[in-house]
Amino acid sequence: SDLHDGVGQIMSAAKMNLSAFESEINFTSNEQKKSLEKVIQLVDESCKEVRTVSHIMMPNALLKNSLAAAIHDFVNKLNNKTLRAHVHTEGLDERMDSNIETVLYRVIQECVHNAIKHAGATTLDISLIRDKDGISGTVEDNGKGFDVTDKENFEGIGLKNIITRIEYLKGTVDFDSAPGRGTVVAFHAPL
């Protein structure tokens, strides 16, 4: 939010001031006008970049909602004729640190993305439970599964992202799968 509301607002104000300045100047050459236009364009691109980075760091869904609501919302957008997803959440009424919420949201997004894109799943069961020991999650799909003993399967960015994000929370993650029997991703993170 500091990036979005702080840096982002200052950059937007700078762009508005430059645009106002442009309309007041009597340029002595076309090159001068083009130079200022280029500066305004660079500031505009920077504004967009800051906005994009801030949304990556803190998804819009989490700015307005709790983690549970954000996950339910994300899954409801997916539910259609070809995919049925069920979400179970417990103990997530209180907001957690925004970093933790963002990481968990991204992990679940990545698991769901993998299940749809790579495994061709038609059903998904997502569970996220917070208790005194921390937070535990499972994402189970009925997709085509994969060989968890084959290290090459973990070379892709998707699974690496999941592992890296859970490690960032000092947590653990397990993949239980085999060709032809779907996949269960189970993770736990202390809070």
Short mmCIF file of N, CA, C and O in Angstrom, two decimals, residues 79-185:
data_model
loop_
_atom_site.label_atom_id
_atom_site.label_comp_id
_atom_site.label_asym_id
_atom_site.label_seq_id
_atom_site.Cartn_x
_atom_site.Cartn_y
_atom_site.Cartn_z
N ASN A 79 -15.43 -21.59 -11.00
CA ASN A 79 -16.48 -22.61 -11.10
C ASN A 79 -17.29 -22.47 -12.38
O ASN A 79 -17.88 -21.44 -12.65
N ASN A 80 -17.27 -23.52 -13.17
CA ASN A 80 -18.06 -23.53 -14.40
C ASN A 80 -18.44 -24.96 -14.73
O ASN A 80 -18.26 -25.87 -13.91
N LYS A 81 -18.96 -25.18 -15.93
CA LYS A 81 -19.43 -26.53 -16.28
C LYS A 81 -18.32 -27.57 -16.27
O LYS A 81 -18.55 -28.73 -15.98
N THR A 82 -17.10 -27.15 -16.62
CA THR A 82 -16.02 -28.13 -16.73
C THR A 82 -15.21 -28.30 -15.45
O THR A 82 -14.46 -29.25 -15.31
N LEU A 83 -15.37 -27.38 -14.49
CA LEU A 83 -14.60 -27.47 -13.25
C LEU A 83 -15.47 -27.16 -12.05
O LEU A 83 -16.16 -26.15 -12.01
N ARG A 84 -15.43 -28.07 -11.07
CA ARG A 84 -16.13 -27.81 -9.82
C ARG A 84 -15.10 -27.70 -8.71
O ARG A 84 -14.26 -28.58 -8.56
N ALA A 85 -15.15 -26.62 -7.98
CA ALA A 85 -14.19 -26.43 -6.90
C ALA A 85 -14.92 -26.21 -5.58
O ALA A 85 -15.94 -25.52 -5.54
N HIS A 86 -14.41 -26.82 -4.53
CA HIS A 86 -14.99 -26.68 -3.20
C HIS A 86 -13.93 -26.11 -2.26
O HIS A 86 -12.79 -26.55 -2.27
N VAL A 87 -14.33 -25.12 -1.47
CA VAL A 87 -13.39 -24.47 -0.55
C VAL A 87 -13.88 -24.62 0.88
O VAL A 87 -15.05 -24.38 1.18
N HIS A 88 -12.96 -25.04 1.76
CA HIS A 88 -13.28 -25.12 3.19
C HIS A 88 -12.23 -24.29 3.94
O HIS A 88 -11.04 -24.53 3.80
N THR A 89 -12.68 -23.31 4.71
CA THR A 89 -11.74 -22.51 5.51
C THR A 89 -12.20 -22.49 6.97
O THR A 89 -13.40 -22.52 7.24
N GLU A 90 -11.23 -22.45 7.85
CA GLU A 90 -11.53 -22.43 9.29
C GLU A 90 -10.53 -21.54 10.01
O GLU A 90 -9.33 -21.56 9.68
N GLY A 91 -11.01 -20.79 10.97
CA GLY A 91 -10.12 -20.00 11.83
C GLY A 91 -9.48 -18.80 11.15
O GLY A 91 -8.46 -18.29 11.60
N LEU A 92 -10.07 -18.36 10.04
CA LEU A 92 -9.46 -17.25 9.29
C LEU A 92 -10.24 -15.95 9.41
O LEU A 92 -10.12 -15.07 8.58
N ASP A 93 -11.04 -15.84 10.48
CA ASP A 93 -11.85 -14.63 10.65
C ASP A 93 -10.98 -13.40 10.91
O ASP A 93 -11.25 -12.32 10.40
N GLU A 94 -9.93 -13.59 11.70
CA GLU A 94 -9.02 -12.47 11.99
C GLU A 94 -8.01 -12.32 10.87
O GLU A 94 -7.51 -13.30 10.34
N ARG A 95 -7.72 -11.06 10.52
CA ARG A 95 -6.71 -10.81 9.49
C ARG A 95 -5.33 -11.19 10.02
O ARG A 95 -5.05 -11.01 11.20
N MET A 96 -4.50 -11.70 9.12
CA MET A 96 -3.10 -12.00 9.47
C MET A 96 -2.23 -10.92 8.85
O MET A 96 -2.72 -10.05 8.13
N ASP A 97 -0.94 -11.02 9.09
CA ASP A 97 0.02 -10.12 8.45
C ASP A 97 -0.21 -10.18 6.93
O ASP A 97 -0.38 -11.27 6.36
N SER A 98 -0.20 -9.02 6.27
CA SER A 98 -0.54 -8.99 4.84
C SER A 98 0.45 -9.79 3.99
O SER A 98 0.08 -10.36 2.98
N ASN A 99 1.72 -9.86 4.43
CA ASN A 99 2.71 -10.68 3.72
C ASN A 99 2.31 -12.14 3.71
O ASN A 99 2.39 -12.82 2.68
N ILE A 100 1.89 -12.63 4.87
CA ILE A 100 1.50 -14.04 5.01
C ILE A 100 0.27 -14.32 4.17
O ILE A 100 0.20 -15.30 3.43
N GLU A 101 -0.74 -13.42 4.26
CA GLU A 101 -1.96 -13.61 3.47
C GLU A 101 -1.65 -13.65 1.98
O GLU A 101 -2.19 -14.48 1.25
N THR A 102 -0.78 -12.75 1.54
CA THR A 102 -0.43 -12.68 0.11
C THR A 102 0.26 -13.97 -0.34
O THR A 102 -0.07 -14.53 -1.38
N VAL A 103 1.21 -14.45 0.46
CA VAL A 103 1.94 -15.67 0.11
C VAL A 103 0.98 -16.86 0.01
O VAL A 103 1.01 -17.63 -0.96
N LEU A 104 0.10 -17.00 0.99
CA LEU A 104 -0.84 -18.13 0.99
C LEU A 104 -1.82 -18.04 -0.18
O LEU A 104 -2.13 -19.06 -0.83
N TYR A 105 -2.27 -16.84 -0.47
CA TYR A 105 -3.17 -16.62 -1.60
C TYR A 105 -2.49 -17.03 -2.91
O TYR A 105 -3.06 -17.72 -3.75
N ARG A 106 -1.24 -16.62 -3.06
CA ARG A 106 -0.47 -16.94 -4.27
C ARG A 106 -0.22 -18.45 -4.39
O ARG A 106 -0.24 -19.01 -5.48
N VAL A 107 0.05 -19.10 -3.26
CA VAL A 107 0.29 -20.56 -3.27
C VAL A 107 -0.97 -21.28 -3.76
O VAL A 107 -0.90 -22.16 -4.62
N ILE A 108 -2.12 -20.88 -3.22
CA ILE A 108 -3.37 -21.53 -3.62
C ILE A 108 -3.67 -21.24 -5.09
O ILE A 108 -4.03 -22.14 -5.85
N GLN A 109 -3.44 -20.00 -5.52
CA GLN A 109 -3.61 -19.66 -6.94
C GLN A 109 -2.75 -20.54 -7.84
O GLN A 109 -3.21 -21.06 -8.85
N GLU A 110 -1.50 -20.72 -7.44
CA GLU A 110 -0.55 -21.52 -8.23
C GLU A 110 -0.97 -22.98 -8.28
O GLU A 110 -0.92 -23.62 -9.33
N CYS A 111 -1.41 -23.53 -7.14
CA CYS A 111 -1.88 -24.92 -7.09
C CYS A 111 -3.08 -25.12 -8.01
O CYS A 111 -3.16 -26.10 -8.76
N VAL A 112 -4.01 -24.17 -7.95
CA VAL A 112 -5.22 -24.25 -8.78
C VAL A 112 -4.85 -24.13 -10.26
O VAL A 112 -5.34 -24.90 -11.10
N HIS A 113 -3.97 -23.20 -10.57
CA HIS A 113 -3.51 -23.00 -11.94
C HIS A 113 -2.88 -24.28 -12.49
O HIS A 113 -3.19 -24.72 -13.60
N ASN A 114 -2.02 -24.92 -11.68
CA ASN A 114 -1.38 -26.18 -12.10
C ASN A 114 -2.40 -27.28 -12.35
O ASN A 114 -2.30 -28.03 -13.32
N ALA A 115 -3.38 -27.35 -11.44
CA ALA A 115 -4.41 -28.41 -11.55
C ALA A 115 -5.22 -28.26 -12.83
O ALA A 115 -5.58 -29.26 -13.46
N ILE A 116 -5.49 -27.02 -13.21
CA ILE A 116 -6.29 -26.79 -14.42
C ILE A 116 -5.44 -26.92 -15.67
O ILE A 116 -5.78 -27.65 -16.60
N LYS A 117 -4.31 -26.21 -15.68
CA LYS A 117 -3.50 -26.11 -16.90
C LYS A 117 -2.75 -27.40 -17.22
O LYS A 117 -2.73 -27.85 -18.35
N HIS A 118 -2.10 -27.98 -16.20
CA HIS A 118 -1.24 -29.13 -16.46
C HIS A 118 -1.92 -30.47 -16.20
O HIS A 118 -1.63 -31.45 -16.89
N ALA A 119 -2.80 -30.52 -15.20
CA ALA A 119 -3.39 -31.81 -14.83
C ALA A 119 -4.75 -32.06 -15.47
O ALA A 119 -5.26 -33.18 -15.45
N GLY A 120 -5.35 -31.00 -16.04
CA GLY A 120 -6.67 -31.16 -16.67
C GLY A 120 -7.75 -31.58 -15.68
O GLY A 120 -8.65 -32.35 -16.01
N ALA A 121 -7.66 -31.10 -14.44
CA ALA A 121 -8.59 -31.50 -13.39
C ALA A 121 -10.01 -30.97 -13.65
O ALA A 121 -10.19 -29.92 -14.26
N THR A 122 -11.00 -31.74 -13.17
CA THR A 122 -12.40 -31.29 -13.26
C THR A 122 -12.99 -31.03 -11.87
O THR A 122 -14.02 -30.39 -11.75
N THR A 123 -12.33 -31.54 -10.83
CA THR A 123 -12.76 -31.21 -9.46
C THR A 123 -11.56 -30.81 -8.63
O THR A 123 -10.46 -31.34 -8.80
N LEU A 124 -11.81 -29.87 -7.72
CA LEU A 124 -10.77 -29.34 -6.84
C LEU A 124 -11.33 -29.23 -5.43
O LEU A 124 -12.45 -28.76 -5.25
N ASP A 125 -10.57 -29.67 -4.47
CA ASP A 125 -10.94 -29.48 -3.07
C ASP A 125 -9.84 -28.69 -2.39
O ASP A 125 -8.69 -29.13 -2.33
N ILE A 126 -10.22 -27.52 -1.88
CA ILE A 126 -9.24 -26.63 -1.25
C ILE A 126 -9.61 -26.47 0.21
O ILE A 126 -10.76 -26.19 0.54
N SER A 127 -8.61 -26.65 1.07
CA SER A 127 -8.86 -26.50 2.50
C SER A 127 -7.76 -25.64 3.10
O SER A 127 -6.59 -25.79 2.78
N LEU A 128 -8.16 -24.70 3.96
CA LEU A 128 -7.19 -23.84 4.64
C LEU A 128 -7.67 -23.66 6.08
O LEU A 128 -8.74 -23.10 6.31
N ILE A 129 -6.87 -24.18 7.02
CA ILE A 129 -7.29 -24.17 8.42
C ILE A 129 -6.20 -23.54 9.29
O ILE A 129 -5.04 -23.93 9.22
N ARG A 130 -6.62 -22.59 10.10
CA ARG A 130 -5.69 -21.95 11.04
C ARG A 130 -6.03 -22.41 12.44
O ARG A 130 -7.19 -22.38 12.86
N ASP A 131 -5.00 -22.89 13.16
CA ASP A 131 -5.20 -23.26 14.57
C ASP A 131 -4.02 -22.75 15.37
O ASP A 131 -3.21 -21.97 14.87
N LYS A 132 -3.89 -23.22 16.60
CA LYS A 132 -2.83 -22.70 17.47
C LYS A 132 -1.42 -23.02 16.96
O LYS A 132 -0.46 -22.35 17.31
N ASP A 133 -1.30 -24.07 16.14
CA ASP A 133 0.02 -24.46 15.61
C ASP A 133 0.43 -23.70 14.36
O ASP A 133 1.57 -23.77 13.93
N GLY A 134 -0.51 -23.02 13.74
CA GLY A 134 -0.20 -22.32 12.49
C GLY A 134 -1.32 -22.47 11.48
O GLY A 134 -2.49 -22.53 11.85
N ILE A 135 -0.93 -22.55 10.24
CA ILE A 135 -1.93 -22.65 9.19
C ILE A 135 -1.60 -23.83 8.28
O ILE A 135 -0.45 -24.03 7.90
N SER A 136 -2.61 -24.64 7.98
CA SER A 136 -2.42 -25.82 7.14
C SER A 136 -3.36 -25.73 5.96
O SER A 136 -4.51 -25.32 6.09
N GLY A 137 -2.85 -26.14 4.82
CA GLY A 137 -3.68 -26.11 3.62
C GLY A 137 -3.49 -27.35 2.78
O GLY A 137 -2.41 -27.97 2.79
N THR A 138 -4.55 -27.74 2.09
CA THR A 138 -4.43 -28.80 1.09
C THR A 138 -5.19 -28.37 -0.16
O THR A 138 -6.24 -27.72 -0.07
N VAL A 139 -4.63 -28.72 -1.30
CA VAL A 139 -5.32 -28.53 -2.57
C VAL A 139 -5.26 -29.87 -3.27
O VAL A 139 -4.19 -30.39 -3.58
N GLU A 140 -6.44 -30.46 -3.45
CA GLU A 140 -6.54 -31.81 -4.02
C GLU A 140 -7.28 -31.74 -5.35
O GLU A 140 -8.32 -31.09 -5.45
N ASP A 141 -6.72 -32.39 -6.37
CA ASP A 141 -7.40 -32.40 -7.67
C ASP A 141 -7.52 -33.82 -8.21
O ASP A 141 -6.86 -34.73 -7.73
N ASN A 142 -8.41 -33.99 -9.18
CA ASN A 142 -8.62 -35.30 -9.79
C ASN A 142 -7.96 -35.37 -11.17
O ASN A 142 -8.39 -36.11 -12.04
N GLY A 143 -6.91 -34.58 -11.36
CA GLY A 143 -6.23 -34.52 -12.65
C GLY A 143 -5.38 -35.74 -12.94
O GLY A 143 -5.46 -36.76 -12.24
N LYS A 144 -4.54 -35.61 -13.95
CA LYS A 144 -3.79 -36.78 -14.43
C LYS A 144 -2.61 -37.17 -13.54
O LYS A 144 -2.01 -38.21 -13.72
N GLY A 145 -2.26 -36.31 -12.58
CA GLY A 145 -1.18 -36.64 -11.66
C GLY A 145 0.19 -36.60 -12.32
O GLY A 145 0.31 -36.40 -13.52
N PHE A 146 1.22 -36.78 -11.49
CA PHE A 146 2.59 -36.80 -12.02
C PHE A 146 3.48 -37.63 -11.09
O PHE A 146 3.10 -37.93 -9.96
N ASP A 147 4.64 -37.99 -11.59
CA ASP A 147 5.59 -38.81 -10.82
C ASP A 147 6.40 -37.90 -9.89
O ASP A 147 7.24 -37.14 -10.35
N VAL A 148 6.13 -37.99 -8.59
CA VAL A 148 6.82 -37.11 -7.63
C VAL A 148 8.27 -37.51 -7.40
O VAL A 148 9.05 -36.75 -6.83
N THR A 149 8.65 -38.73 -7.86
CA THR A 149 10.04 -39.16 -7.69
C THR A 149 10.93 -38.62 -8.81
O THR A 149 12.15 -38.64 -8.71
N ASP A 150 10.30 -38.12 -9.88
CA ASP A 150 11.06 -37.58 -11.01
C ASP A 150 11.37 -36.10 -10.75
O ASP A 150 10.48 -35.25 -10.79
N LYS A 151 12.64 -35.84 -10.47
CA LYS A 151 13.06 -34.48 -10.10
C LYS A 151 12.77 -33.45 -11.21
O LYS A 151 12.60 -32.27 -10.94
N GLU A 152 12.71 -33.92 -12.45
CA GLU A 152 12.45 -33.00 -13.57
C GLU A 152 11.10 -32.31 -13.43
O GLU A 152 10.92 -31.19 -13.90
N ASN A 153 10.15 -33.00 -12.80
CA ASN A 153 8.82 -32.41 -12.61
C ASN A 153 8.86 -31.18 -11.70
O ASN A 153 7.93 -30.39 -11.68
N PHE A 154 9.95 -31.04 -10.94
CA PHE A 154 10.06 -29.91 -10.02
C PHE A 154 10.92 -28.79 -10.60
O PHE A 154 11.24 -27.84 -9.90
N GLU A 155 11.28 -28.93 -11.86
CA GLU A 155 12.08 -27.90 -12.51
C GLU A 155 11.22 -26.73 -13.01
O GLU A 155 11.70 -25.65 -13.24
N GLY A 156 9.93 -26.99 -13.22
CA GLY A 156 9.02 -25.95 -13.72
C GLY A 156 8.85 -24.84 -12.69
O GLY A 156 8.98 -25.05 -11.49
N ILE A 157 8.53 -23.67 -13.19
CA ILE A 157 8.43 -22.50 -12.31
C ILE A 157 7.26 -22.61 -11.33
O ILE A 157 7.33 -22.14 -10.21
N GLY A 158 6.19 -23.28 -11.74
CA GLY A 158 4.99 -23.40 -10.90
C GLY A 158 5.25 -24.07 -9.57
O GLY A 158 4.97 -23.51 -8.50
N LEU A 159 5.83 -25.28 -9.62
CA LEU A 159 6.09 -26.01 -8.38
C LEU A 159 7.20 -25.33 -7.58
O LEU A 159 7.15 -25.30 -6.35
N LYS A 160 8.18 -24.78 -8.27
CA LYS A 160 9.26 -24.06 -7.58
C LYS A 160 8.69 -22.87 -6.80
O LYS A 160 9.11 -22.60 -5.69
N ASN A 161 7.74 -22.16 -7.42
CA ASN A 161 7.11 -21.01 -6.76
C ASN A 161 6.42 -21.43 -5.47
O ASN A 161 6.50 -20.73 -4.46
N ILE A 162 5.71 -22.55 -5.53
CA ILE A 162 4.99 -23.03 -4.35
C ILE A 162 5.98 -23.34 -3.23
O ILE A 162 5.82 -22.89 -2.09
N ILE A 163 7.04 -24.08 -3.58
CA ILE A 163 8.05 -24.47 -2.59
C ILE A 163 8.73 -23.23 -2.00
O ILE A 163 8.85 -23.09 -0.78
N THR A 164 9.15 -22.30 -2.87
CA THR A 164 9.84 -21.10 -2.41
C THR A 164 8.96 -20.26 -1.49
O THR A 164 9.42 -19.75 -0.47
N ARG A 165 7.70 -20.12 -1.86
CA ARG A 165 6.79 -19.29 -1.05
C ARG A 165 6.54 -19.90 0.32
O ARG A 165 6.50 -19.18 1.32
N ILE A 166 6.36 -21.21 0.37
CA ILE A 166 6.12 -21.86 1.67
C ILE A 166 7.40 -21.82 2.52
O ILE A 166 7.35 -21.61 3.73
N GLU A 167 8.56 -21.99 1.87
CA GLU A 167 9.83 -21.89 2.60
C GLU A 167 10.01 -20.49 3.18
O GLU A 167 10.55 -20.32 4.27
N TYR A 168 9.54 -19.48 2.45
CA TYR A 168 9.61 -18.09 2.93
C TYR A 168 8.84 -17.94 4.24
O TYR A 168 9.22 -17.17 5.12
N LEU A 169 7.77 -18.72 4.40
CA LEU A 169 6.98 -18.69 5.64
C LEU A 169 7.54 -19.67 6.68
O LEU A 169 6.89 -19.93 7.68
N LYS A 170 8.73 -20.23 6.41
CA LYS A 170 9.37 -21.22 7.28
C LYS A 170 8.49 -22.47 7.43
O LYS A 170 8.48 -23.12 8.49
N GLY A 171 7.76 -22.77 6.38
CA GLY A 171 6.84 -23.90 6.43
C GLY A 171 7.34 -25.10 5.64
O GLY A 171 8.47 -25.12 5.15
N THR A 172 6.46 -26.09 5.52
CA THR A 172 6.80 -27.31 4.78
C THR A 172 5.69 -27.58 3.75
O THR A 172 4.53 -27.21 3.96
N VAL A 173 6.09 -28.22 2.67
CA VAL A 173 5.11 -28.56 1.63
C VAL A 173 5.40 -29.97 1.11
O VAL A 173 6.55 -30.36 0.98
N ASP A 174 4.33 -30.73 0.89
CA ASP A 174 4.45 -32.09 0.35
C ASP A 174 3.55 -32.24 -0.86
O ASP A 174 2.42 -31.74 -0.87
N PHE A 175 4.06 -32.96 -1.85
CA PHE A 175 3.28 -33.27 -3.05
C PHE A 175 3.02 -34.76 -3.06
O PHE A 175 3.97 -35.55 -3.03
N ASP A 176 1.76 -35.15 -3.07
CA ASP A 176 1.41 -36.56 -3.12
C ASP A 176 0.68 -36.79 -4.43
O ASP A 176 -0.43 -36.29 -4.63
N SER A 177 1.32 -37.53 -5.33
CA SER A 177 0.73 -37.73 -6.65
C SER A 177 1.34 -38.93 -7.32
O SER A 177 2.41 -39.41 -6.92
N ALA A 178 0.66 -39.42 -8.32
CA ALA A 178 1.19 -40.45 -9.21
C ALA A 178 0.39 -40.37 -10.49
O ALA A 178 -0.78 -39.94 -10.49
N PRO A 179 1.01 -40.75 -11.61
CA PRO A 179 0.27 -40.69 -12.88
C PRO A 179 -1.06 -41.45 -12.79
O PRO A 179 -1.10 -42.57 -12.31
N GLY A 180 -2.13 -40.75 -13.18
CA GLY A 180 -3.45 -41.39 -13.20
C GLY A 180 -4.26 -41.30 -11.92
O GLY A 180 -5.37 -41.80 -11.85
N ARG A 181 -3.72 -40.67 -10.86
CA ARG A 181 -4.52 -40.62 -9.63
C ARG A 181 -4.58 -39.24 -8.95
O ARG A 181 -4.75 -39.14 -7.75
N GLY A 182 -4.46 -38.20 -9.73
CA GLY A 182 -4.62 -36.86 -9.15
C GLY A 182 -3.45 -36.44 -8.28
O GLY A 182 -2.47 -37.17 -8.13
N THR A 183 -3.60 -35.28 -7.68
CA THR A 183 -2.51 -34.70 -6.87
C THR A 183 -3.07 -34.06 -5.61
O THR A 183 -4.14 -33.46 -5.64
N VAL A 184 -2.32 -34.22 -4.51
CA VAL A 184 -2.63 -33.49 -3.29
C VAL A 184 -1.38 -32.68 -2.94
O VAL A 184 -0.28 -33.22 -2.83
N VAL A 185 -1.57 -31.36 -2.81
CA VAL A 185 -0.49 -30.49 -2.33
C VAL A 185 -0.89 -30.14 -0.89
O VAL A 185 -1.98 -29.62 -0.65
#
